[in-house]
mmCIF file of C-alpha atoms in Angstrom:
data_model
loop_
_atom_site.group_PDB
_atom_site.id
_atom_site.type_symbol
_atom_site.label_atom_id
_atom_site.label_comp_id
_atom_site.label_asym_id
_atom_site.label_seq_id
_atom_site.Cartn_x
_atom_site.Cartn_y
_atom_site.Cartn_z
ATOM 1 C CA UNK I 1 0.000 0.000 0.000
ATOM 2 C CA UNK I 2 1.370 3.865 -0.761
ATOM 3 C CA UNK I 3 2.075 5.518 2.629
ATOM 4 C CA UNK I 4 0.072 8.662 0.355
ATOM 5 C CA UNK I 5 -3.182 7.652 -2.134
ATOM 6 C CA UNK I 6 -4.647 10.070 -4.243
ATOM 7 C CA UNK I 7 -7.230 9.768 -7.034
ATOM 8 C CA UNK I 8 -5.172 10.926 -9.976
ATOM 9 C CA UNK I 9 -8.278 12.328 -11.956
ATOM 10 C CA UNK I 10 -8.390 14.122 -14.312
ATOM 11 C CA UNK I 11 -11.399 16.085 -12.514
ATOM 12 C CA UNK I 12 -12.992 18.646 -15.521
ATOM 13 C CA UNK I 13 -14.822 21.172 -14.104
ATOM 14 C CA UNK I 14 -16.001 24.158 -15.681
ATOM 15 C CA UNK I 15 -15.056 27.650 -14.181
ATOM 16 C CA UNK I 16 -16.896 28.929 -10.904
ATOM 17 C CA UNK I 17 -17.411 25.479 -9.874
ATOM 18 C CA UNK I 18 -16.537 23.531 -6.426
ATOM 19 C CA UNK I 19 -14.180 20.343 -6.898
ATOM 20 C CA UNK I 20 -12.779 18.684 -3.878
ATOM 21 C CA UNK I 21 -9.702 16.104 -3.856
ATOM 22 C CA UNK I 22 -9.189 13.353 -1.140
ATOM 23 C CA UNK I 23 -6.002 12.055 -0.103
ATOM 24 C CA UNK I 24 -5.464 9.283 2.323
ATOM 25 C CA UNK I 25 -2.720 8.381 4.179
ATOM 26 C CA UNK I 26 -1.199 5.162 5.748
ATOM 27 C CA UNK I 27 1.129 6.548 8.655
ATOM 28 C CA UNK I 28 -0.758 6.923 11.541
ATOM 29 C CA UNK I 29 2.315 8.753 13.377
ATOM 30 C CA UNK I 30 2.258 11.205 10.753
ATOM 31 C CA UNK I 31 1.807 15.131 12.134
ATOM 32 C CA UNK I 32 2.143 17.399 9.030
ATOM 33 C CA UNK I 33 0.080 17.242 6.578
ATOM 34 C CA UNK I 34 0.248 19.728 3.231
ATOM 35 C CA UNK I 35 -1.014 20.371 -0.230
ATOM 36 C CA UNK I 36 1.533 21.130 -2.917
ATOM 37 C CA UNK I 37 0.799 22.653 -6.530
ATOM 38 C CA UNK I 38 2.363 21.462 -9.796
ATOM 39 C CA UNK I 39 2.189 23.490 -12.991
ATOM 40 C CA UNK I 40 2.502 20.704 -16.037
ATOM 41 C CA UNK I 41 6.223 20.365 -16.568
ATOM 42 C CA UNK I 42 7.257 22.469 -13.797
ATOM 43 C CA UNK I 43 8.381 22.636 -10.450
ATOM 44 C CA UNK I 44 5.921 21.338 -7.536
ATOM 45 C CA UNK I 45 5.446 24.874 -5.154
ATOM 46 C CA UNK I 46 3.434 25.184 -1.480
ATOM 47 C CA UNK I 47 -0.169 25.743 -1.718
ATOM 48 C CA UNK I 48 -0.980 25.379 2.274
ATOM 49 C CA UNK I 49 -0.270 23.711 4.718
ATOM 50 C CA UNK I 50 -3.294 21.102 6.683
ATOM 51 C CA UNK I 51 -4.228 22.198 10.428
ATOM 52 C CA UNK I 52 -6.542 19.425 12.637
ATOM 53 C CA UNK I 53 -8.852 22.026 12.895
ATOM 54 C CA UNK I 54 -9.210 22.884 9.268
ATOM 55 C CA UNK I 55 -8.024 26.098 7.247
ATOM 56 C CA UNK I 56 -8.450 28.522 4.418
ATOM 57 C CA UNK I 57 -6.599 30.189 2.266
ATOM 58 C CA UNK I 58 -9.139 32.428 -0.084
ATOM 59 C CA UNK I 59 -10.851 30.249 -2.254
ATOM 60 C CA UNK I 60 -9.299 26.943 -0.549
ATOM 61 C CA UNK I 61 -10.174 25.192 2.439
ATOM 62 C CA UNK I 62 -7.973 22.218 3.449
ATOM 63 C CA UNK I 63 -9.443 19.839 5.939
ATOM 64 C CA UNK I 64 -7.739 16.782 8.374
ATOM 65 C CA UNK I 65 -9.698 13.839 9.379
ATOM 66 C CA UNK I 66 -7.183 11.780 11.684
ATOM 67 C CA UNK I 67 -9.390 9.506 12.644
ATOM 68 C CA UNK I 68 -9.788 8.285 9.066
ATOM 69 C CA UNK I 69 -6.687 9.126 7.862
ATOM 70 C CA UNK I 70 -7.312 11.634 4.947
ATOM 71 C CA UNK I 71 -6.619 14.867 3.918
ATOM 72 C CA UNK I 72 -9.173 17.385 1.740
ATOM 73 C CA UNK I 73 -8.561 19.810 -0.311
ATOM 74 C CA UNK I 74 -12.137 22.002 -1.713
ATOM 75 C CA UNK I 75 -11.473 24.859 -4.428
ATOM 76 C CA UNK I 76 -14.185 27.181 -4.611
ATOM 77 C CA UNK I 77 -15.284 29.679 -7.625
ATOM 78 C CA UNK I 78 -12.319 27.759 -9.757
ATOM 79 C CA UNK I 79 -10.500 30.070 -11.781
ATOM 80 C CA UNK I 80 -8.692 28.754 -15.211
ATOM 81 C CA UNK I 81 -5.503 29.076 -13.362
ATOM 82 C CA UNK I 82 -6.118 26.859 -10.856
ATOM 83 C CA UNK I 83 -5.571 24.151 -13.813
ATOM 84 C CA UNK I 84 -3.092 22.138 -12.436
ATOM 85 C CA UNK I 85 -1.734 19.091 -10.151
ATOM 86 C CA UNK I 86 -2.212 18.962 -6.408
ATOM 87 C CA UNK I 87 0.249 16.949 -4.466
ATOM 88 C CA UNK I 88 -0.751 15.807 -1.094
ATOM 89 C CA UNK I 89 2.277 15.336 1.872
ATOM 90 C CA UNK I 90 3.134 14.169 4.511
ATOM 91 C CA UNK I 91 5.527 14.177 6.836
ATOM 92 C CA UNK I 92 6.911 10.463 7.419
ATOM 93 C CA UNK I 93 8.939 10.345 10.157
ATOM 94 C CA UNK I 94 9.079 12.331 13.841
ATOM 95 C CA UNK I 95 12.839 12.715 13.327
ATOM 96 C CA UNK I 96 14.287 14.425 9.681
ATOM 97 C CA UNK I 97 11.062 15.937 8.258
ATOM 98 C CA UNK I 98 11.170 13.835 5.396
ATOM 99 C CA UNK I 99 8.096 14.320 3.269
ATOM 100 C CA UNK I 100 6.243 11.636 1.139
ATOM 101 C CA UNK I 101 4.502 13.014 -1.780
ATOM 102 C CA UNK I 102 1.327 12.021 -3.308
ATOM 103 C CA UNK I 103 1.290 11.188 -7.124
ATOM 104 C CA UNK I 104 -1.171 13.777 -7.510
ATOM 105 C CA UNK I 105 -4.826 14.520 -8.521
ATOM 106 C CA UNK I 106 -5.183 16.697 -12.127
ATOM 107 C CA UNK I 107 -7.726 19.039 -12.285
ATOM 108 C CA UNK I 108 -8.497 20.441 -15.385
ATOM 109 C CA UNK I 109 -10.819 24.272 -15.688
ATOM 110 C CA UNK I 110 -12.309 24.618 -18.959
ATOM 111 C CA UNK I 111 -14.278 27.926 -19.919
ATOM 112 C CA UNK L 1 16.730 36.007 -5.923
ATOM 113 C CA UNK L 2 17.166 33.171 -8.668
ATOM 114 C CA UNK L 3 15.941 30.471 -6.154
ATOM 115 C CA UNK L 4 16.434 27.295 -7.214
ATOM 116 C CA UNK L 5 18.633 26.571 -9.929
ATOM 117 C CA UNK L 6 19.353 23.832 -11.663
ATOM 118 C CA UNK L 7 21.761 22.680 -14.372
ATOM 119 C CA UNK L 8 21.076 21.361 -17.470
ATOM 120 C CA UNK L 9 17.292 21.638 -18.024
ATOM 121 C CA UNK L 10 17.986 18.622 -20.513
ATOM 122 C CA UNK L 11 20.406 15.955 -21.139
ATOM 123 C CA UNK L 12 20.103 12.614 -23.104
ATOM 124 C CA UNK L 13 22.801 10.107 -21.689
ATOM 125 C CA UNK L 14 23.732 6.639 -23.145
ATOM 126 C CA UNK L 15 23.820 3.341 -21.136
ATOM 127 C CA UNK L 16 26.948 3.527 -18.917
ATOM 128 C CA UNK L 17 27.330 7.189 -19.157
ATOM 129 C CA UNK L 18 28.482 9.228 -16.226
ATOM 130 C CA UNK L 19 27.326 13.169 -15.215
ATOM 131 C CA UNK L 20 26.617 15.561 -12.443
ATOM 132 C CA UNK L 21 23.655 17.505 -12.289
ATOM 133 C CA UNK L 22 24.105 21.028 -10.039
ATOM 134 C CA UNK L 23 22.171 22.595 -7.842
ATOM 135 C CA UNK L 24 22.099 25.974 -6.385
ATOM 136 C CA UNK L 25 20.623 27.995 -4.318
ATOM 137 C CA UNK L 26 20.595 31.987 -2.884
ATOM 138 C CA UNK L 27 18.205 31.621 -0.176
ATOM 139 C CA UNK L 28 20.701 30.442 2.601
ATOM 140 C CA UNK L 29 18.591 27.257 3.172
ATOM 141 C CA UNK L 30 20.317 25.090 5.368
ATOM 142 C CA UNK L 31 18.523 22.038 3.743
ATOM 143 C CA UNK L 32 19.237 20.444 0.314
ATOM 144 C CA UNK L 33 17.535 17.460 -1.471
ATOM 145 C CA UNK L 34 17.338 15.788 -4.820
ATOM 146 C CA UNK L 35 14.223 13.953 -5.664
ATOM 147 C CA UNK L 36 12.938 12.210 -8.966
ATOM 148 C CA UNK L 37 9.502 12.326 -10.059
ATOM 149 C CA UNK L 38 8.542 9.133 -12.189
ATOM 150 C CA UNK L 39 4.873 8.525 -14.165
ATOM 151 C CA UNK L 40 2.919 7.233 -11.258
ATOM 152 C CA UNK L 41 5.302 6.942 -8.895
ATOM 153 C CA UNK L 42 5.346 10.581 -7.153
ATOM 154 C CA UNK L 43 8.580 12.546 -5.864
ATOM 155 C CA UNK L 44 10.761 9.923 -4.511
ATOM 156 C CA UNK L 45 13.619 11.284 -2.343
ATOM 157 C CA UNK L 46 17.032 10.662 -3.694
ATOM 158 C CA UNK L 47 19.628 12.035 -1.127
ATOM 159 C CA UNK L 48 19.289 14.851 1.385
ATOM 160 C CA UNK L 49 21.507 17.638 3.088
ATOM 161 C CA UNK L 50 20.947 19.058 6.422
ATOM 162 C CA UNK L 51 24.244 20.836 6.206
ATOM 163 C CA UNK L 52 27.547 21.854 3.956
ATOM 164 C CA UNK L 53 29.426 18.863 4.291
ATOM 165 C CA UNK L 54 26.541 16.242 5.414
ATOM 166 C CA UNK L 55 24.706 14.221 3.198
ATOM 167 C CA UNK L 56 22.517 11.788 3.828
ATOM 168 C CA UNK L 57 20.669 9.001 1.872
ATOM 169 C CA UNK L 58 17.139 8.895 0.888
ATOM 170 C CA UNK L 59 14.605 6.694 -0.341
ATOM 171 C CA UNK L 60 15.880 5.481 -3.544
ATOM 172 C CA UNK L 61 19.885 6.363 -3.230
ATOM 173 C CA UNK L 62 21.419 3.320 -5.069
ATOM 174 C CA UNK L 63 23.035 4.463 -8.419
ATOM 175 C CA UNK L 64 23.612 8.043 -7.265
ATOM 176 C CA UNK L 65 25.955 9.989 -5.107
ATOM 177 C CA UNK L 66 26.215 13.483 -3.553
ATOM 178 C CA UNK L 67 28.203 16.525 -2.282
ATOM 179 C CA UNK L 68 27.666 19.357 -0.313
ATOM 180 C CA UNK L 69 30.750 20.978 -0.372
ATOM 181 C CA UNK L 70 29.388 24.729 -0.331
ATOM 182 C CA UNK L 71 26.253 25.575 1.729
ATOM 183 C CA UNK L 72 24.465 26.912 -1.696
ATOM 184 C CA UNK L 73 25.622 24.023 -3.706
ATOM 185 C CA UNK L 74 24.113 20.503 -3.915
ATOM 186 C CA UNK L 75 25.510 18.097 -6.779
ATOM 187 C CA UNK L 76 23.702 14.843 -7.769
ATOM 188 C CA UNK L 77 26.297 12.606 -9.490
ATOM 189 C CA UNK L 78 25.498 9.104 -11.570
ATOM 190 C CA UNK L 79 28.336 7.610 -12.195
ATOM 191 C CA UNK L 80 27.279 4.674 -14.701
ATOM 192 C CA UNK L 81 23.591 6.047 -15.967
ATOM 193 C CA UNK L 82 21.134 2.723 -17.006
ATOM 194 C CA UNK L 83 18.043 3.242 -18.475
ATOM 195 C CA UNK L 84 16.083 2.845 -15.284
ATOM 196 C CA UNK L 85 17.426 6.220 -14.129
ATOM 197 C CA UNK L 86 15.414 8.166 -16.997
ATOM 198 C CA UNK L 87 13.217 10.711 -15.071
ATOM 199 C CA UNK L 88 12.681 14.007 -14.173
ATOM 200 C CA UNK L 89 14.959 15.440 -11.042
ATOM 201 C CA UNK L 90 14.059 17.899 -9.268
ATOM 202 C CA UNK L 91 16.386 19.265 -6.369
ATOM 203 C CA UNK L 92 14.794 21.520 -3.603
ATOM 204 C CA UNK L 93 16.002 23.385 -0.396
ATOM 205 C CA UNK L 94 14.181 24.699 3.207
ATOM 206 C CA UNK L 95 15.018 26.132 6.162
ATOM 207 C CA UNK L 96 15.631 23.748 9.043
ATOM 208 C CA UNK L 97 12.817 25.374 10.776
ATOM 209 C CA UNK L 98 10.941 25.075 8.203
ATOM 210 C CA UNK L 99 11.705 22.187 6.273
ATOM 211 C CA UNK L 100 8.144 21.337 5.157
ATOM 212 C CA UNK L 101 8.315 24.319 3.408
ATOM 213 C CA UNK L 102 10.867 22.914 0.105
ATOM 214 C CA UNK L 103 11.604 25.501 -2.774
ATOM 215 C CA UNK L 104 12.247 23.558 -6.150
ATOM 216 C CA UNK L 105 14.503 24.232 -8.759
ATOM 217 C CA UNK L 106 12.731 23.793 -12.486
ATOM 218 C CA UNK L 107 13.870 20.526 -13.151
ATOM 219 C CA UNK L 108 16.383 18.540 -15.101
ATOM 220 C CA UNK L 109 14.904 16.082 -17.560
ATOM 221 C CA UNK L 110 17.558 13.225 -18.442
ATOM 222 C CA UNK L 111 16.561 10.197 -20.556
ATOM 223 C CA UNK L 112 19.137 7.643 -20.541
ATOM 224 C CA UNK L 113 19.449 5.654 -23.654
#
């Protein structure tokens, strides 16, 4: 089993909509959790990180479930730019913040 | 501030091949790390650095080597490339208070032949 699952879409949505991506994750010990962006053919950069008691950041809202072991991430009002890949981490170990990486959901915003 | 840099963007290799692909940064990060990124597979950590002159090995080390000689420097050698090793690398840095927080470079792209 990947320590990090993620449905790798592609989720089409057409602008102004509301998508939401799950992630689940097999480390119970984990303790960070975070959602990275990835352009196609670029570098993956921070989007937020993922607090137990949930967070937003504008139009996104990440959410932690620990007792389930999964990790949300709802767009609101999607914009064309948000076209892209969204990485969930994790942190793996309590020692050397070594992060795992998710292979990545694709979301797709057409017109 | 350049970031992340990487050298080449690009490189086709044949079987047996060696090269070093650089890795610099101008943020002060303390923290260095080379990952590749493989179809379906995710970033998988290569070798890390929490410090000039430390290196450490990662998830999938075996075929590779590193040096940190200079605190803004972080070199990712192959010293006999095989096909297997054809994938996008991607070397990052952080703060060690931080470290969650990883800046990328843009990527190298090396298909060995």
């Amino acid at each position: 089993r990947k320590e990090v699952e993620q449905d790798p879409g592609p989720f089409n949505v057409p602008e102004g909509a509301t998508v939401a991506f799950n992630c689940t994750y097999s480390n119970s010990a984990s303790q960070s959790f975070f959602w990275y962006r990835q352009d196609c053919r670029k570098e993956p950069k921070l989007l937020m990180s993922v607090y137990s008691s949930g967070n937003e950041d504008g139009r996104f809202t990440a959410q932690l479930n620990r007792a389930s072991q999964y990790i949300s991430l709802l767009i609101r009002d999607s914009k064309l730019s948000d076209s892209a890949t969204y990485l969930c981490v994790v942190n793996g170990n309590t020692g050397f913040q070594k992060l795992v990486f998710g292979t990545g959901t694709r979301l797709l915003v057409s017109p | 501030n350049a970031g992340v840099t990487q050298t080449p963007k690009f490189r086709v290799l044949k079987t047996g091949q060696s090269m070093t692909l650089l890795c610099a940064q101008d943020m002060n990060h303390e923290y260095m790390y080379w990952y590749r990124q493989d179809p379906g597979m995710g970033l998988r950590l290569i070798h890390y650095s929490v410090g000039e002159g430390t290196t450490a090995k990662g998830e999938v080390p075996d075929g590779y080597n590193v040096s940190r000689l200079k605190k803004q420097n972080f070199l990712l050698g192959l010293e006999s490339a095989a096909p297997s090793q054809t994938s996008v690398y991607f070397c990052a840095s952080s703060y060690r208070r931080s470290s969650y927080e990883q800046y990328f470079g843009p990527g190298t792209r090396l298909t060995v032949t």
